Amino acid sequence: DEWPAELVGSTIEWPADTVGCEGSGGMTDCINDTPGTIGYIDSGHGHAEGLQEIELLNAAEKYISSKEAYELGGIMAAAENNPDFPSSLDADFSDVNYLNQGGTNTWPIVAMTYIYVKKDLTFITDPAAQTLVKAFLKALYTDEYITPCEEEFGFVRVGGALRDTALAEIDNLTVSSGAPEWTFEFNTEKRTGQGDYVISAKRNSYSEVEQAYLVEAVASLTAQVESLKQTNTALLKELGKEVDENGDPTANAAFQFVNDELTEDSQVKAALALSSISFAFWILAILYLLYRTLAGTHSPHSNTAKAPEAVVEEMP
């Protein structure tokens, strides 16, 4: 039942016609490209790719597919029916086995994703970052955040008593006295949603609003510059000057343009056209610099939490 010690670190001499399939995407290609192939791939990826699934025999002697097991609660049952599951989340999980657990509708091959966090978060110097870690952990059990993971990746949320225990343990994590509490805004909440330490899917930061305004302003000025260039090109042609494919005066035409004796009206038109183009380009340059500056700023309380040193796995 255990991997023999003599095989640890060993290599396998595969036949010459063996096809290597790396990662879920590579396995998908191998299955699709080779008729009659049976491959091993996570169920969420396989369903998303439209692969045909075979049924497996579980501990209750029932043939069942992962899709059927999911619909009947047989994925989470591997944890709920597990006799080796510790009563406390800070206990030793090394002996927990989710394979071939009991239950009529239990899927026989289940893996749990863990996230390890220090119980005392005060090693993070910023108190707001400490509570931001707690907010992130709670989001893993929140419908608005976990549902997209289920729909896109086929993951199964932790539910029942195990979910309640996990949320209670998150609440018990130690943070600095006076550390702010982060909240989530899922529906527009007047005034409250604009407050500090609110994670909102309904609002943009001030810098993002300014960036959007500057993008529109740049687009408008770009159109004006193009219009002025067309006016300038028409004026140059009216004066009989040479222009290139972009409508700009050639070097020779520019020299002649400056030195020719023009009528007063022509001089005024030319000066206005050239000064307008120059002014527009300066405005574009200033707006671009503002855009770059704002793009690198963050709202005062958009703190980025330092990752706890003890975190060894990520929750999907």
Short mmCIF file of C-alpha atoms in Angstrom, two decimals:
data_model
loop_
_atom_site.label_atom_id
_atom_site.label_comp_id
_atom_site.label_asym_id
_atom_site.label_seq_id
_atom_site.Cartn_x
_atom_site.Cartn_y
_atom_site.Cartn_z
CA ASP A 1 0.00 0.00 0.00
CA GLU A 2 3.01 2.30 0.38
CA TRP A 3 5.59 3.20 -2.23
CA PRO A 4 8.56 0.85 -1.68
CA ALA A 5 11.71 2.51 -0.37
CA GLU A 6 13.82 0.88 -3.10
CA LEU A 7 11.79 2.68 -5.76
CA VAL A 8 12.24 6.15 -4.29
CA GLY A 9 14.27 8.22 -6.76
CA SER A 10 14.10 5.51 -9.40
CA THR A 11 13.42 6.12 -13.08
CA ILE A 12 11.29 4.19 -15.55
CA GLU A 13 12.54 3.00 -18.90
CA TRP A 14 9.56 3.80 -21.10
CA PRO A 15 9.08 2.04 -24.47
CA ALA A 16 10.36 3.98 -27.48
CA ASP A 17 6.84 4.67 -28.80
CA THR A 18 5.69 6.24 -25.50
CA VAL A 19 4.11 9.68 -25.94
CA GLY A 20 4.82 12.20 -23.19
CA CYS A 21 1.86 14.30 -22.02
CA GLU A 22 2.74 17.21 -19.76
CA GLY A 23 0.12 19.01 -17.69
CA SER A 24 -3.65 19.01 -18.03
CA GLY A 25 -3.50 20.74 -21.41
CA GLY A 26 -0.96 18.24 -22.74
CA MET A 27 -2.99 15.28 -21.46
CA THR A 28 -6.10 16.71 -23.12
CA ASP A 29 -4.27 16.90 -26.45
CA CYS A 30 -3.00 13.33 -26.08
CA ILE A 31 -6.51 12.02 -25.38
CA ASN A 32 -8.06 13.92 -28.27
CA ASP A 33 -5.28 13.07 -30.74
CA THR A 34 -4.99 9.33 -29.97
CA PRO A 35 -8.13 7.22 -30.62
CA GLY A 36 -8.98 4.78 -27.84
CA THR A 37 -6.87 6.59 -25.24
CA ILE A 38 -7.85 6.52 -21.58
CA GLY A 39 -6.12 9.31 -19.68
CA TYR A 40 -6.04 10.63 -16.13
CA ILE A 41 -6.98 14.29 -15.72
CA ASP A 42 -8.72 16.40 -13.08
CA SER A 43 -12.48 16.25 -13.52
CA GLY A 44 -13.02 20.02 -13.79
CA HIS A 45 -10.56 20.32 -16.67
CA GLY A 46 -11.93 17.22 -18.37
CA HIS A 47 -15.54 18.44 -18.23
CA ALA A 48 -14.51 21.89 -19.48
CA GLU A 49 -12.78 20.27 -22.47
CA GLY A 50 -15.82 18.12 -23.24
CA LEU A 51 -13.96 14.83 -22.74
CA GLN A 52 -16.00 11.66 -22.30
CA GLU A 53 -15.79 10.31 -18.74
CA ILE A 54 -15.69 6.72 -17.58
CA GLU A 55 -17.30 5.54 -14.33
CA LEU A 56 -15.25 4.16 -11.44
CA LEU A 57 -16.20 1.57 -8.86
CA ASN A 58 -16.32 3.14 -5.38
CA ALA A 59 -16.06 1.55 -1.94
CA ALA A 60 -19.82 0.91 -1.90
CA GLU A 61 -19.43 -1.26 -5.05
CA LYS A 62 -21.23 1.34 -7.17
CA TYR A 63 -20.04 2.52 -10.56
CA ILE A 64 -20.27 6.29 -10.61
CA SER A 65 -18.89 9.25 -12.60
CA SER A 66 -17.39 12.33 -11.01
CA LYS A 67 -20.20 14.44 -12.46
CA GLU A 68 -22.85 12.23 -10.86
CA ALA A 69 -20.93 12.16 -7.59
CA TYR A 70 -20.73 15.96 -7.61
CA GLU A 71 -24.47 16.32 -8.14
CA LEU A 72 -25.18 13.87 -5.29
CA GLY A 73 -22.69 15.41 -2.82
CA GLY A 74 -20.26 12.55 -3.22
CA ILE A 75 -17.13 14.72 -3.51
CA MET A 76 -17.41 16.40 -0.11
CA ALA A 77 -18.51 13.03 1.31
CA ALA A 78 -14.91 11.85 1.03
CA ALA A 79 -14.06 14.27 3.85
CA GLU A 80 -17.30 14.02 5.81
CA ASN A 81 -17.18 10.21 5.91
CA ASN A 82 -13.46 10.10 6.63
CA PRO A 83 -12.63 8.37 9.94
CA ASP A 84 -9.09 9.79 9.93
CA PHE A 85 -10.17 13.43 9.74
CA PRO A 86 -8.91 15.33 12.84
CA SER A 87 -11.40 17.04 15.15
CA SER A 88 -9.28 20.21 15.17
CA LEU A 89 -7.80 22.04 12.18
CA ASP A 90 -4.48 22.61 13.97
CA ALA A 91 -3.99 18.86 14.39
CA ASP A 92 -1.86 16.51 12.27
CA PHE A 93 -3.32 15.85 8.79
CA SER A 94 -0.52 13.61 7.55
CA ASP A 95 -2.57 10.41 7.99
CA VAL A 96 -5.72 11.75 6.32
CA ASN A 97 -6.59 9.76 3.21
CA TYR A 98 -9.43 10.80 0.90
CA LEU A 99 -9.13 7.87 -1.50
CA ASN A 100 -11.90 5.26 -1.75
CA GLN A 101 -13.84 6.47 1.27
CA GLY A 102 -17.21 5.05 2.26
CA GLY A 103 -20.59 6.26 1.06
CA THR A 104 -22.96 5.19 -1.69
CA ASN A 105 -22.28 8.21 -3.91
CA THR A 106 -18.70 8.97 -2.83
CA TRP A 107 -16.21 9.60 -5.61
CA PRO A 108 -13.22 7.28 -5.01
CA ILE A 109 -10.44 9.71 -6.05
CA VAL A 110 -10.57 13.00 -4.12
CA ALA A 111 -7.82 15.43 -3.18
CA MET A 112 -8.17 18.28 -0.69
CA THR A 113 -6.43 21.63 -1.13
CA TYR A 114 -4.96 23.05 2.07
CA ILE A 115 -3.75 26.51 3.00
CA TYR A 116 -1.46 26.79 6.00
CA VAL A 117 -1.51 29.99 8.07
CA LYS A 118 0.21 30.99 11.28
CA LYS A 119 -2.28 31.30 14.12
CA ASP A 120 -0.60 34.53 15.25
CA LEU A 121 -0.56 37.07 12.40
CA THR A 122 1.19 39.82 14.34
CA PHE A 123 4.47 38.89 12.63
CA ILE A 124 3.03 40.96 9.75
CA THR A 125 3.98 44.52 10.70
CA ASP A 126 1.00 46.29 9.12
CA PRO A 127 -2.18 45.65 11.18
CA ALA A 128 -4.36 46.27 8.11
CA ALA A 129 -2.43 43.56 6.26
CA GLN A 130 -3.06 41.14 9.13
CA THR A 131 -6.82 41.50 8.87
CA LEU A 132 -6.59 41.50 5.06
CA VAL A 133 -5.23 37.94 5.33
CA LYS A 134 -8.29 37.01 7.42
CA ALA A 135 -10.59 38.64 4.86
CA PHE A 136 -8.93 36.64 2.07
CA LEU A 137 -9.36 33.38 3.96
CA LYS A 138 -13.05 34.10 4.61
CA ALA A 139 -13.55 34.89 0.92
CA LEU A 140 -12.64 31.26 0.17
CA TYR A 141 -15.91 30.26 1.85
CA THR A 142 -18.01 33.10 0.40
CA ASP A 143 -20.52 32.33 -2.37
CA GLU A 144 -19.62 35.39 -4.43
CA TYR A 145 -15.98 34.31 -4.68
CA ILE A 146 -16.04 30.52 -4.58
CA THR A 147 -18.89 30.08 -7.08
CA PRO A 148 -16.75 31.29 -10.06
CA CYS A 149 -14.09 28.72 -9.07
CA GLU A 150 -16.70 25.99 -9.15
CA GLU A 151 -18.10 27.12 -12.50
CA GLU A 152 -14.78 27.73 -14.23
CA PHE A 153 -12.51 25.05 -12.73
CA GLY A 154 -14.94 22.42 -11.47
CA PHE A 155 -13.69 22.66 -7.87
CA VAL A 156 -15.98 21.69 -5.01
CA ARG A 157 -16.40 24.03 -2.07
CA VAL A 158 -15.91 22.92 1.50
CA GLY A 159 -19.29 22.71 3.22
CA GLY A 160 -21.12 21.49 6.27
CA ALA A 161 -19.45 21.21 9.66
CA LEU A 162 -15.98 21.44 8.16
CA ARG A 163 -16.79 24.87 6.69
CA ASP A 164 -18.15 26.08 10.04
CA THR A 165 -15.02 24.85 11.81
CA ALA A 166 -12.75 26.56 9.29
CA LEU A 167 -14.54 29.91 9.62
CA ALA A 168 -14.37 29.68 13.42
CA GLU A 169 -10.61 29.05 13.24
CA ILE A 170 -10.17 32.06 10.94
CA ASP A 171 -11.98 34.24 13.48
CA ASN A 172 -9.61 32.98 16.18
CA LEU A 173 -6.45 34.08 14.34
CA THR A 174 -4.51 36.59 16.44
CA VAL A 175 -4.10 40.14 15.08
CA SER A 176 -2.83 43.38 16.61
CA SER A 177 -5.13 45.35 18.89
CA GLY A 178 -7.03 47.98 16.92
CA ALA A 179 -6.39 46.32 13.54
CA PRO A 180 -9.11 47.43 11.09
CA GLU A 181 -11.71 44.97 9.86
CA TRP A 182 -12.12 44.55 6.11
CA THR A 183 -15.59 44.16 4.63
CA PHE A 184 -16.93 43.24 1.21
CA GLU A 185 -19.38 45.22 -0.90
CA PHE A 186 -21.32 42.99 -3.28
CA ASN A 187 -24.28 45.34 -3.78
CA THR A 188 -23.93 49.11 -3.79
CA GLU A 189 -23.98 50.41 -0.23
CA LYS A 190 -24.29 54.20 -0.06
CA ARG A 191 -21.51 55.89 1.92
CA THR A 192 -20.43 52.62 3.59
CA GLY A 193 -19.13 51.19 0.32
CA GLN A 194 -16.93 54.26 -0.16
CA GLY A 195 -15.25 53.83 3.19
CA ASP A 196 -11.80 52.58 4.05
CA TYR A 197 -11.00 48.87 4.14
CA VAL A 198 -13.87 47.93 1.85
CA ILE A 199 -13.22 45.43 -0.93
CA SER A 200 -15.79 46.25 -3.58
CA ALA A 201 -16.70 44.81 -6.93
CA LYS A 202 -18.95 47.81 -7.56
CA ARG A 203 -16.46 50.68 -7.51
CA ASN A 204 -13.23 51.84 -9.09
CA SER A 205 -10.44 53.64 -7.26
CA TYR A 206 -9.97 57.36 -7.85
CA SER A 207 -6.85 56.70 -9.92
CA GLU A 208 -8.79 54.36 -12.20
CA VAL A 209 -11.47 57.01 -12.73
CA GLU A 210 -8.78 59.58 -13.55
CA GLN A 211 -7.10 57.15 -15.94
CA ALA A 212 -10.38 56.57 -17.77
CA TYR A 213 -10.87 60.34 -18.06
CA LEU A 214 -7.34 60.83 -19.38
CA VAL A 215 -7.75 58.05 -21.94
CA GLU A 216 -10.86 59.78 -23.28
CA ALA A 217 -9.06 63.14 -23.29
CA VAL A 218 -6.09 61.70 -25.18
CA ALA A 219 -8.40 60.11 -27.75
CA SER A 220 -10.20 63.44 -28.25
CA LEU A 221 -6.95 65.37 -28.63
CA THR A 222 -5.56 62.76 -31.00
CA ALA A 223 -8.59 63.29 -33.23
CA GLN A 224 -8.08 67.05 -33.05
CA VAL A 225 -4.40 66.70 -33.98
CA GLU A 226 -5.36 64.58 -36.99
CA SER A 227 -7.88 67.23 -38.05
CA LEU A 228 -5.29 69.98 -37.67
CA LYS A 229 -2.78 67.96 -39.69
CA GLN A 230 -5.32 67.64 -42.49
CA THR A 231 -5.94 71.39 -42.36
CA ASN A 232 -2.20 72.03 -42.45
CA THR A 233 -1.72 69.66 -45.38
CA ALA A 234 -4.50 71.40 -47.32
CA LEU A 235 -2.90 74.77 -46.60
CA LEU A 236 0.51 73.57 -47.77
CA LYS A 237 -0.96 72.20 -50.97
CA GLU A 238 -2.87 75.46 -51.49
CA LEU A 239 0.47 77.25 -51.28
CA GLY A 240 2.01 74.82 -53.73
CA LYS A 241 4.34 73.14 -51.23
CA GLU A 242 5.48 69.51 -51.33
CA VAL A 243 4.14 67.10 -48.68
CA ASP A 244 5.05 63.49 -47.93
CA GLU A 245 2.71 60.48 -47.57
CA ASN A 246 1.85 61.54 -43.99
CA GLY A 247 0.86 65.03 -45.08
CA ASP A 248 3.95 66.60 -43.53
CA PRO A 249 6.05 69.11 -45.48
CA THR A 250 9.22 67.77 -47.03
CA ALA A 251 12.51 69.26 -45.84
CA ASN A 252 12.80 71.34 -49.01
CA ALA A 253 9.18 72.49 -48.80
CA ALA A 254 9.57 73.48 -45.15
CA PHE A 255 12.62 75.60 -46.02
CA GLN A 256 10.77 77.26 -48.88
CA PHE A 257 7.69 77.69 -46.70
CA VAL A 258 9.64 79.76 -44.18
CA ASN A 259 11.58 81.84 -46.70
CA ASP A 260 8.94 82.56 -49.34
CA GLU A 261 7.20 85.87 -49.21
CA LEU A 262 3.67 84.95 -48.22
CA THR A 263 0.63 87.15 -48.10
CA GLU A 264 -0.37 88.32 -44.64
CA ASP A 265 -3.46 86.09 -44.71
CA SER A 266 -1.39 83.02 -45.59
CA GLN A 267 1.12 83.78 -42.86
CA VAL A 268 -1.65 83.99 -40.27
CA LYS A 269 -3.24 80.71 -41.44
CA ALA A 270 0.09 78.91 -41.43
CA ALA A 271 1.06 80.24 -38.01
CA LEU A 272 -2.28 79.25 -36.50
CA ALA A 273 -2.16 75.75 -37.98
CA LEU A 274 1.40 75.06 -36.86
CA SER A 275 0.92 76.55 -33.38
CA SER A 276 -2.28 74.53 -32.87
CA ILE A 277 -0.52 71.30 -33.77
CA SER A 278 2.38 72.15 -31.44
CA PHE A 279 0.00 73.01 -28.58
CA ALA A 280 -1.98 69.80 -29.07
CA PHE A 281 1.17 67.69 -28.98
CA TRP A 282 2.25 69.36 -25.73
CA ILE A 283 -1.15 68.60 -24.18
CA LEU A 284 -0.87 64.98 -25.31
CA ALA A 285 2.58 64.72 -23.72
CA ILE A 286 1.36 66.18 -20.41
CA LEU A 287 -1.70 63.88 -20.32
CA TYR A 288 0.48 60.87 -21.06
CA LEU A 289 2.78 61.73 -18.14
CA LEU A 290 -0.23 62.16 -15.86
CA TYR A 291 -1.61 58.81 -17.01
CA ARG A 292 1.71 57.07 -16.28
CA THR A 293 1.89 58.71 -12.86
CA LEU A 294 -1.67 57.77 -11.89
CA ALA A 295 -1.23 54.24 -13.21
CA GLY A 296 1.52 53.71 -10.66
CA THR A 297 -0.45 55.00 -7.68
CA HIS A 298 -2.70 53.12 -5.26
CA SER A 299 -5.57 54.25 -3.09
CA PRO A 300 -4.47 55.06 0.50
CA HIS A 301 -5.90 51.89 1.99
CA SER A 302 -5.33 49.39 -0.81
CA ASN A 303 -2.79 47.55 1.31
CA THR A 304 -0.99 44.56 -0.13
CA ALA A 305 -0.61 41.92 2.54
CA LYS A 306 2.76 40.28 2.90
CA ALA A 307 2.38 36.55 2.35
CA PRO A 308 2.71 34.56 5.60
CA GLU A 309 5.88 32.52 5.66
CA ALA A 310 3.96 29.39 6.62
CA VAL A 311 1.70 29.32 3.60
CA VAL A 312 2.80 26.37 1.50
CA GLU A 313 -0.20 25.82 -0.76
CA GLU A 314 -2.74 28.10 -2.40
CA MET A 315 -6.49 27.66 -2.24
CA PRO A 316 -8.09 27.80 -5.72
#
